[in-house]
Structure formats: C-alpha cells, structure tokens
Amino acid sequence: MQTILLIEDEAAIADMVIYALKSEGFAAEWRRLGREGIDWLQQHPETALLILDIGLPDGNGFEFCKEIRRFSSVPIVFLTARNEEVDRIVGLEIGGDDYMGKPFSPRELTARIKAILKRSAIPMGSAVENPCVFAIDLVRCRIRYHDCWLELTRYEYQLLKTLLQQPERIFSRAQIMDMAWSEPEESLERVVDTHIKTIRAKLRQVSQEENPIKTHRGMGYSISGNVCES
Ligand code: CA
C-alpha cells in the first residue's frame, strides 16, 4: 500500500483529504506542522507522495518544499487558498509537481495524485541526474548499479542480465532458469529465489532505499530502472 503524507494545519481539510485517500486505497499520514512533516518524511523515504499546505503555522509550504528537495524527490502537490498564477509558478519552479487551490474536490485531488504516481513510476526525475540505474557490460560480463560495479557470481550475473534485458517484464522462475542457466534441468526453481535474495542484498549495499527487483506472488520476478549498455 502506498503511503501519502499530508501536511495541513486545518483539521477539517485534513479529515476530508484523509477520507478521500483511504477510500482510494492509500495509507494516509497526517502532520499539522511543516517541521513535524519533514521529520516524518526523513524517517520514511518510501513515502509515495506529499500533499503540502502553503499556509502553515510554523512556516511557508514553499520554504518547506525547498528544504525537502535537498534530501527527497518525493512528488509534492501543494494545497493553497492563495489560488493565484504567481503562486502556481513559484510552486512548480521550486520543485512541486502539482497544485490544488482551495476549495477543491477530493476526487480531483485523488485523480491528480494517481496521475502523478503513474508518471513518477517511470523514474523521470532520477533519469535527469543519473540516466542509467543499471549498465550492462556484455564484454566483461559485469553489471553496474548506480556508480558501483556489482560483484556477482556467474549465475547472479546471468539472472540479473536476464531481468534487465526486459525491464518491467515478469519472468516466471522457469523462464529465468531457461534463460540464465546453462543446464536448467539440473537445478531447482528454488535456486532462483536464493540467487534473487543474494542479488537484492548486493543491490542494497549500493542503495538502501531502492528495491528494483519486484516479487510477483505466484508469477515470478521483474526489475525496474533504466538500463544502458556500456
Ligand atoms: Ca493552512
């Protein structure tokens, strides 16, 4: 379940937003103050999206946004009563993703949130800073993850290469074995899980907060992230 953080000082608005988020299947976390919200966000980098009020008792939402952008690229939707074009432009220039003027319809808010999450599922923001999450060096049989060349065993390399050659595609364990193992009949499908586990541990050593390999229950595995050949 994706968690959305709401930083909003007005309880009535917060109640309405939380209700709308929950009825759309999101988990909602509410903080009244900007400072409290930032603390929570620092402890929960997996937060899917932030809804940020502009007029907060302990500061201005635009300022909080600038501070958040120093450590997080979480999508941000501003909420404000100051529904003027100048605010809109300021908000988007300092790193906001969208903007809702109060009063707003909760349905419109959740529709926009879904659109943003869909957009940010393709890592466009990170693509600008780092165009290749993964790079495959087919000649030297090695794979780079962010800035690190991974230390992989032969099977780990074959397995990861198989997933990376078709990002987002779900491979069953049997398919992975056919493509990554030279003698698939000699191995057990369980072996795939073991190798996935060791590969995940190696990826985590490079980047704690990401988990590019997804498990699809009863179906298999897929990987996400931009891939380049090097
Ligand atoms: Ca407010």
PDB file of C-alpha atoms and ligand atoms in Angstrom:
ATOM      1  CA  MET A   1       0.000   0.000   0.000  1.00  0.00           C
ATOM      2  CA  GLN A   2       1.369   3.434  -0.900  1.00  0.00           C
ATOM      3  CA  THR A   3       1.589   5.982   1.900  1.00  0.00           C
ATOM      4  CA  ILE A   4       0.759   9.613   1.310  1.00  0.00           C
ATOM      5  CA  LEU A   5       1.846  12.266   3.773  1.00  0.00           C
ATOM      6  CA  LEU A   6      -0.395  15.270   4.320  1.00  0.00           C
ATOM      7  CA  ILE A   7       0.975  18.409   5.966  1.00  0.00           C
ATOM      8  CA  GLU A   8      -2.029  20.625   6.691  1.00  0.00           C
ATOM      9  CA  ASP A   9      -2.949  22.611   9.794  1.00  0.00           C
ATOM     10  CA  GLU A  10      -6.728  22.698   9.256  1.00  0.00           C
ATOM     11  CA  ALA A  11      -8.332  19.590  10.725  1.00  0.00           C
ATOM     12  CA  ALA A  12     -11.473  19.834   8.580  1.00  0.00           C
ATOM     13  CA  ILE A  13      -9.455  19.830   5.364  1.00  0.00           C
ATOM     14  CA  ALA A  14      -7.176  17.089   6.670  1.00  0.00           C
ATOM     15  CA  ASP A  15     -10.180  14.879   7.532  1.00  0.00           C
ATOM     16  CA  MET A  16     -11.603  15.308   4.066  1.00  0.00           C
ATOM     17  CA  VAL A  17      -8.306  14.564   2.318  1.00  0.00           C
ATOM     18  CA  ILE A  18      -7.543  11.544   4.513  1.00  0.00           C
ATOM     19  CA  TYR A  19     -11.011  10.132   3.878  1.00  0.00           C
ATOM     20  CA  ALA A  20     -10.580  10.568   0.117  1.00  0.00           C
ATOM     21  CA  LEU A  21      -7.113   8.974   0.159  1.00  0.00           C
ATOM     22  CA  LYS A  22      -8.230   5.989   2.207  1.00  0.00           C
ATOM     23  CA  SER A  23     -11.243   5.355   0.018  1.00  0.00           C
ATOM     24  CA  GLU A  24      -8.857   5.211  -2.964  1.00  0.00           C
ATOM     25  CA  GLY A  25      -6.756   2.572  -1.220  1.00  0.00           C
ATOM     26  CA  PHE A  26      -3.883   4.735   0.001  1.00  0.00           C
ATOM     27  CA  ALA A  27      -2.485   4.839   3.520  1.00  0.00           C
ATOM     28  CA  ALA A  28      -2.550   8.394   4.847  1.00  0.00           C
ATOM     29  CA  GLU A  29      -0.288  10.041   7.419  1.00  0.00           C
ATOM     30  CA  TRP A  30      -1.198  13.475   8.730  1.00  0.00           C
ATOM     31  CA  ARG A  31       1.072  16.090  10.286  1.00  0.00           C
ATOM     32  CA  ARG A  32      -0.170  19.527  11.358  1.00  0.00           C
ATOM     33  CA  LEU A  33       3.175  21.336  11.207  1.00  0.00           C
ATOM     34  CA  GLY A  34       5.773  21.602   8.470  1.00  0.00           C
ATOM     35  CA  ARG A  35       8.575  20.656  10.835  1.00  0.00           C
ATOM     36  CA  GLU A  36       6.750  17.503  12.012  1.00  0.00           C
ATOM     37  CA  GLY A  37       6.061  16.535   8.413  1.00  0.00           C
ATOM     38  CA  ILE A  38       9.707  16.902   7.401  1.00  0.00           C
ATOM     39  CA  ASP A  39      10.803  14.774  10.358  1.00  0.00           C
ATOM     40  CA  TRP A  40       8.376  12.059   9.342  1.00  0.00           C
ATOM     41  CA  LEU A  41       9.491  12.207   5.710  1.00  0.00           C
ATOM     42  CA  GLN A  42      13.141  11.823   6.704  1.00  0.00           C
ATOM     43  CA  GLN A  43      12.283   8.687   8.617  1.00  0.00           C
ATOM     44  CA  HIS A  44      10.054   7.345   5.817  1.00  0.00           C
ATOM     45  CA  PRO A  45      11.849   7.775   2.481  1.00  0.00           C
ATOM     46  CA  GLU A  46       9.415   5.275   0.945  1.00  0.00           C
ATOM     47  CA  THR A  47       6.585   7.847   1.178  1.00  0.00           C
ATOM     48  CA  ALA A  48       4.861   7.840  -2.222  1.00  0.00           C
ATOM     49  CA  LEU A  49       3.703  11.452  -2.312  1.00  0.00           C
ATOM     50  CA  LEU A  50       3.398  14.568  -0.169  1.00  0.00           C
ATOM     51  CA  ILE A  51       0.415  16.912  -0.047  1.00  0.00           C
ATOM     52  CA  LEU A  52       1.755  20.178   1.310  1.00  0.00           C
ATOM     53  CA  ASP A  53      -0.266  23.143   2.519  1.00  0.00           C
ATOM     54  CA  ILE A  54       1.277  26.540   1.791  1.00  0.00           C
ATOM     55  CA  GLY A  55      -0.024  28.434   4.833  1.00  0.00           C
ATOM     56  CA  LEU A  56       1.261  26.525   7.858  1.00  0.00           C
ATOM     57  CA  PRO A  57       1.560  27.787  11.447  1.00  0.00           C
ATOM     58  CA  ASP A  58       5.316  27.208  11.576  1.00  0.00           C
ATOM     59  CA  GLY A  59       6.250  28.420   8.118  1.00  0.00           C
ATOM     60  CA  ASN A  60       5.553  28.640   4.420  1.00  0.00           C
ATOM     61  CA  GLY A  61       4.996  25.494   2.360  1.00  0.00           C
ATOM     62  CA  PHE A  62       7.250  26.765  -0.438  1.00  0.00           C
ATOM     63  CA  GLU A  63      10.136  27.063   2.031  1.00  0.00           C
ATOM     64  CA  PHE A  64       9.449  23.585   3.380  1.00  0.00           C
ATOM     65  CA  CYS A  65       9.411  22.293  -0.190  1.00  0.00           C
ATOM     66  CA  LYS A  66      12.870  23.723  -0.840  1.00  0.00           C
ATOM     67  CA  GLU A  67      14.151  22.058   2.304  1.00  0.00           C
ATOM     68  CA  ILE A  68      12.573  18.711   1.336  1.00  0.00           C
ATOM     69  CA  ARG A  69      14.099  18.871  -2.143  1.00  0.00           C
ATOM     70  CA  ARG A  70      17.563  18.791  -0.568  1.00  0.00           C
ATOM     71  CA  PHE A  71      17.012  15.233   0.610  1.00  0.00           C
ATOM     72  CA  SER A  72      13.989  13.852  -1.242  1.00  0.00           C
ATOM     73  CA  SER A  73      12.490  13.726  -4.707  1.00  0.00           C
ATOM     74  CA  VAL A  74       9.057  12.666  -3.388  1.00  0.00           C
ATOM     75  CA  PRO A  75       6.284  14.080  -5.621  1.00  0.00           C
ATOM     76  CA  ILE A  76       4.713  17.148  -3.980  1.00  0.00           C
ATOM     77  CA  VAL A  77       1.210  18.542  -4.505  1.00  0.00           C
ATOM     78  CA  PHE A  78       0.659  21.978  -2.994  1.00  0.00           C
ATOM     79  CA  LEU A  79      -2.615  22.935  -1.352  1.00  0.00           C
ATOM     80  CA  THR A  80      -3.374  26.581  -1.014  1.00  0.00           C
ATOM     81  CA  ALA A  81      -6.038  29.186  -0.561  1.00  0.00           C
ATOM     82  CA  ARG A  82      -3.874  31.611  -2.491  1.00  0.00           C
ATOM     83  CA  ASN A  83      -5.001  30.439  -5.864  1.00  0.00           C
ATOM     84  CA  GLU A  84      -3.048  32.827  -7.992  1.00  0.00           C
ATOM     85  CA  GLU A  85      -0.942  32.194 -11.046  1.00  0.00           C
ATOM     86  CA  VAL A  86       2.149  33.592  -9.353  1.00  0.00           C
ATOM     87  CA  ASP A  87       1.903  31.008  -6.572  1.00  0.00           C
ATOM     88  CA  ARG A  88       1.398  28.288  -9.105  1.00  0.00           C
ATOM     89  CA  ILE A  89       4.542  29.204 -10.993  1.00  0.00           C
ATOM     90  CA  VAL A  90       6.588  29.651  -7.807  1.00  0.00           C
ATOM     91  CA  GLY A  91       5.382  26.286  -6.525  1.00  0.00           C
ATOM     92  CA  LEU A  92       6.280  24.387  -9.656  1.00  0.00           C
ATOM     93  CA  GLU A  93       9.611  26.173 -10.064  1.00  0.00           C
ATOM     94  CA  ILE A  94      10.828  25.209  -6.624  1.00  0.00           C
ATOM     95  CA  GLY A  95      10.132  21.549  -7.248  1.00  0.00           C
ATOM     96  CA  GLY A  96       6.417  20.964  -6.722  1.00  0.00           C
ATOM     97  CA  ASP A  97       4.653  18.551  -9.070  1.00  0.00           C
ATOM     98  CA  ASP A  98       1.119  19.913  -8.970  1.00  0.00           C
ATOM     99  CA  TYR A  99      -1.077  22.444  -7.333  1.00  0.00           C
ATOM    100  CA  MET A 100      -4.620  22.483  -5.925  1.00  0.00           C
ATOM    101  CA  GLY A 101      -6.390  25.693  -4.997  1.00  0.00           C
ATOM    102  CA  LYS A 102      -8.779  25.602  -2.039  1.00  0.00           C
ATOM    103  CA  PRO A 103     -11.622  24.862  -2.122  1.00  0.00           C
ATOM    104  CA  PHE A 104     -11.001  21.723  -4.149  1.00  0.00           C
ATOM    105  CA  SER A 105     -12.825  18.495  -4.767  1.00  0.00           C
ATOM    106  CA  PRO A 106     -11.291  15.466  -3.021  1.00  0.00           C
ATOM    107  CA  ARG A 107     -11.998  13.426  -6.130  1.00  0.00           C
ATOM    108  CA  GLU A 108      -9.983  15.785  -8.258  1.00  0.00           C
ATOM    109  CA  LEU A 109      -7.160  15.658  -5.753  1.00  0.00           C
ATOM    110  CA  THR A 110      -7.013  11.850  -5.749  1.00  0.00           C
ATOM    111  CA  ALA A 111      -7.277  11.765  -9.546  1.00  0.00           C
ATOM    112  CA  ARG A 112      -4.274  14.094  -9.803  1.00  0.00           C
ATOM    113  CA  ILE A 113      -2.359  12.082  -7.230  1.00  0.00           C
ATOM    114  CA  LYS A 114      -2.907   8.916  -9.233  1.00  0.00           C
ATOM    115  CA  ALA A 115      -1.723  10.664 -12.399  1.00  0.00           C
ATOM    116  CA  ILE A 116       1.437  11.892 -10.672  1.00  0.00           C
ATOM    117  CA  LEU A 117       2.198   8.480  -9.183  1.00  0.00           C
ATOM    118  CA  LYS A 118       1.757   6.884 -12.590  1.00  0.00           C
ATOM    119  CA  ARG A 119       4.135   9.433 -14.096  1.00  0.00           C
ATOM    120  CA  SER A 120       6.722   9.074 -11.358  1.00  0.00           C
ATOM    121  CA  ALA A 121       6.645   5.279 -11.617  1.00  0.00           C
ATOM    122  CA  ILE A 122       8.779   5.902 -14.706  1.00  0.00           C
ATOM    123  CA  PRO A 123      11.807   7.387 -12.966  1.00  0.00           C
ATOM    124  CA  MET A 124      11.938  10.612 -14.961  1.00  0.00           C
ATOM    125  CA  GLY A 125      13.324  12.764 -12.166  1.00  0.00           C
ATOM    126  CA  SER A 126      16.163  10.411 -11.443  1.00  0.00           C
ATOM    127  CA  ALA A 127      16.779   9.931 -15.154  1.00  0.00           C
ATOM    128  CA  VAL A 128      17.939  13.533 -15.406  1.00  0.00           C
ATOM    129  CA  GLU A 129      20.620  13.170 -12.737  1.00  0.00           C
ATOM    130  CA  ASN A 130      21.513   9.586 -13.462  1.00  0.00           C
ATOM    131  CA  PRO A 131      20.408   8.296 -16.847  1.00  0.00           C
ATOM    132  CA  CYS A 132      21.499   4.725 -16.112  1.00  0.00           C
ATOM    133  CA  VAL A 133      20.372   2.980 -12.967  1.00  0.00           C
ATOM    134  CA  PHE A 134      21.908  -0.168 -14.382  1.00  0.00           C
ATOM    135  CA  ALA A 135      24.533  -0.659 -17.058  1.00  0.00           C
ATOM    136  CA  ILE A 136      25.437  -3.994 -18.592  1.00  0.00           C
ATOM    137  CA  ASP A 137      28.950  -4.574 -19.851  1.00  0.00           C
ATOM    138  CA  LEU A 138      28.398  -7.596 -22.068  1.00  0.00           C
ATOM    139  CA  VAL A 139      32.064  -7.901 -22.992  1.00  0.00           C
ATOM    140  CA  ARG A 140      33.382  -8.111 -19.449  1.00  0.00           C
ATOM    141  CA  CYS A 141      30.219  -9.802 -18.120  1.00  0.00           C
ATOM    142  CA  ARG A 142      29.605  -7.278 -15.396  1.00  0.00           C
ATOM    143  CA  ILE A 143      26.747  -5.036 -14.296  1.00  0.00           C
ATOM    144  CA  ARG A 144      26.889  -1.583 -12.827  1.00  0.00           C
ATOM    145  CA  TYR A 145      24.221  -0.380 -10.384  1.00  0.00           C
ATOM    146  CA  HIS A 146      24.293   3.389  -9.958  1.00  0.00           C
ATOM    147  CA  ASP A 147      28.018   4.083  -9.609  1.00  0.00           C
ATOM    148  CA  CYS A 148      29.121   0.642  -8.470  1.00  0.00           C
ATOM    149  CA  TRP A 149      30.170  -2.414 -10.410  1.00  0.00           C
ATOM    150  CA  LEU A 150      28.493  -5.320  -8.639  1.00  0.00           C
ATOM    151  CA  GLU A 151      30.486  -8.321  -7.508  1.00  0.00           C
ATOM    152  CA  LEU A 152      28.325 -11.071  -8.962  1.00  0.00           C
ATOM    153  CA  THR A 153      28.732 -14.785  -9.309  1.00  0.00           C
ATOM    154  CA  ARG A 154      28.214 -16.244 -12.769  1.00  0.00           C
ATOM    155  CA  TYR A 155      24.580 -17.200 -12.070  1.00  0.00           C
ATOM    156  CA  GLU A 156      23.785 -13.925 -10.373  1.00  0.00           C
ATOM    157  CA  TYR A 157      25.140 -12.099 -13.403  1.00  0.00           C
ATOM    158  CA  GLN A 158      23.130 -14.235 -15.827  1.00  0.00           C
ATOM    159  CA  LEU A 159      19.976 -13.858 -13.777  1.00  0.00           C
ATOM    160  CA  LEU A 160      20.236 -10.096 -13.356  1.00  0.00           C
ATOM    161  CA  LYS A 161      21.111  -9.673 -17.036  1.00  0.00           C
ATOM    162  CA  THR A 162      18.025 -11.698 -17.982  1.00  0.00           C
ATOM    163  CA  LEU A 163      15.751  -9.425 -15.913  1.00  0.00           C
ATOM    164  CA  LEU A 164      17.444  -6.254 -17.141  1.00  0.00           C
ATOM    165  CA  GLN A 165      17.115  -7.144 -20.787  1.00  0.00           C
ATOM    166  CA  GLN A 166      13.353  -6.644 -20.430  1.00  0.00           C
ATOM    167  CA  PRO A 167      12.633  -4.237 -17.547  1.00  0.00           C
ATOM    168  CA  GLU A 168       9.111  -4.440 -16.090  1.00  0.00           C
ATOM    169  CA  ARG A 169       8.502  -7.830 -17.687  1.00  0.00           C
ATOM    170  CA  ILE A 170       7.506 -10.520 -15.205  1.00  0.00           C
ATOM    171  CA  PHE A 171       9.620 -13.647 -15.602  1.00  0.00           C
ATOM    172  CA  SER A 172       8.497 -16.904 -14.051  1.00  0.00           C
ATOM    173  CA  ARG A 173      11.128 -18.903 -12.195  1.00  0.00           C
ATOM    174  CA  ALA A 174      11.124 -21.466 -15.002  1.00  0.00           C
ATOM    175  CA  GLN A 175      11.729 -18.754 -17.606  1.00  0.00           C
ATOM    176  CA  ILE A 176      14.572 -17.306 -15.567  1.00  0.00           C
ATOM    177  CA  MET A 177      16.161 -20.725 -15.318  1.00  0.00           C
ATOM    178  CA  ASP A 178      15.818 -21.373 -19.031  1.00  0.00           C
ATOM    179  CA  MET A 179      17.444 -18.074 -19.886  1.00  0.00           C
ATOM    180  CA  ALA A 180      20.069 -17.800 -17.168  1.00  0.00           C
ATOM    181  CA  TRP A 181      21.191 -21.374 -16.527  1.00  0.00           C
ATOM    182  CA  SER A 182      23.083 -23.464 -18.991  1.00  0.00           C
ATOM    183  CA  GLU A 183      21.677 -26.733 -17.619  1.00  0.00           C
ATOM    184  CA  PRO A 184      18.260 -25.744 -16.255  1.00  0.00           C
ATOM    185  CA  GLU A 185      17.071 -29.301 -15.749  1.00  0.00           C
ATOM    186  CA  GLU A 186      19.754 -29.841 -13.144  1.00  0.00           C
ATOM    187  CA  SER A 187      18.627 -27.001 -10.911  1.00  0.00           C
ATOM    188  CA  LEU A 188      15.599 -26.407  -8.776  1.00  0.00           C
ATOM    189  CA  GLU A 189      13.374 -23.417  -9.182  1.00  0.00           C
ATOM    190  CA  ARG A 190      14.019 -22.646  -5.525  1.00  0.00           C
ATOM    191  CA  VAL A 191      17.571 -21.811  -6.571  1.00  0.00           C
ATOM    192  CA  VAL A 192      16.242 -18.776  -8.411  1.00  0.00           C
ATOM    193  CA  ASP A 193      14.845 -17.407  -5.146  1.00  0.00           C
ATOM    194  CA  THR A 194      18.186 -17.917  -3.437  1.00  0.00           C
ATOM    195  CA  HIS A 195      20.043 -16.017  -6.121  1.00  0.00           C
ATOM    196  CA  ILE A 196      17.431 -13.241  -6.139  1.00  0.00           C
ATOM    197  CA  LYS A 197      17.990 -12.909  -2.415  1.00  0.00           C
ATOM    198  CA  THR A 198      21.759 -12.559  -2.729  1.00  0.00           C
ATOM    199  CA  ILE A 199      21.422 -10.126  -5.650  1.00  0.00           C
ATOM    200  CA  ARG A 200      18.995  -7.981  -3.631  1.00  0.00           C
ATOM    201  CA  ALA A 201      21.468  -7.868  -0.755  1.00  0.00           C
ATOM    202  CA  LYS A 202      24.193  -6.696  -3.129  1.00  0.00           C
ATOM    203  CA  LEU A 203      21.942  -4.007  -4.619  1.00  0.00           C
ATOM    204  CA  ARG A 204      21.023  -2.850  -1.119  1.00  0.00           C
ATOM    205  CA  GLN A 205      24.674  -2.320  -0.309  1.00  0.00           C
ATOM    206  CA  VAL A 206      24.744   0.245  -3.122  1.00  0.00           C
ATOM    207  CA  SER A 207      21.365   1.866  -2.465  1.00  0.00           C
ATOM    208  CA  GLN A 208      19.481   1.212   0.763  1.00  0.00           C
ATOM    209  CA  GLU A 209      16.117   2.692  -0.115  1.00  0.00           C
ATOM    210  CA  GLU A 210      15.558   1.194  -3.551  1.00  0.00           C
ATOM    211  CA  ASN A 211      14.366  -2.299  -4.277  1.00  0.00           C
ATOM    212  CA  PRO A 212      14.342  -2.596  -8.061  1.00  0.00           C
ATOM    213  CA  ILE A 213      13.525  -6.310  -8.143  1.00  0.00           C
ATOM    214  CA  LYS A 214       9.839  -6.921  -7.507  1.00  0.00           C
ATOM    215  CA  THR A 215       8.342 -10.244  -6.457  1.00  0.00           C
ATOM    216  CA  HIS A 216       5.037 -11.055  -8.142  1.00  0.00           C
ATOM    217  CA  ARG A 217       3.375 -13.686  -6.000  1.00  0.00           C
ATOM    218  CA  GLY A 218       2.696 -16.862  -7.863  1.00  0.00           C
ATOM    219  CA  MET A 219       4.173 -15.391 -11.047  1.00  0.00           C
ATOM    220  CA  GLY A 220       7.837 -14.568 -10.668  1.00  0.00           C
ATOM    221  CA  TYR A 221      10.091 -11.539 -10.710  1.00  0.00           C
ATOM    222  CA  SER A 222      10.562  -8.296 -12.611  1.00  0.00           C
ATOM    223  CA  ILE A 223      13.047  -5.473 -12.418  1.00  0.00           C
ATOM    224  CA  SER A 224      12.679  -1.730 -12.966  1.00  0.00           C
ATOM    225  CA  GLY A 225      15.171   1.020 -13.725  1.00  0.00           C
ATOM    226  CA  ASN A 226      16.892   2.461 -16.765  1.00  0.00           C
ATOM    227  CA  VAL A 227      19.385   0.149 -18.366  1.00  0.00           C
ATOM    228  CA  CYS A 228      22.301   1.071 -20.585  1.00  0.00           C
ATOM    229  CA  GLU A 229      24.918  -0.997 -22.321  1.00  0.00           C
ATOM    230  CA  SER A 230      28.400   0.090 -21.517  1.00  0.00           C
TER     231      SER A 230
HETATM  232 CA    CA B   1      -3.281  26.287   6.256  1.00  0.00          CA
END
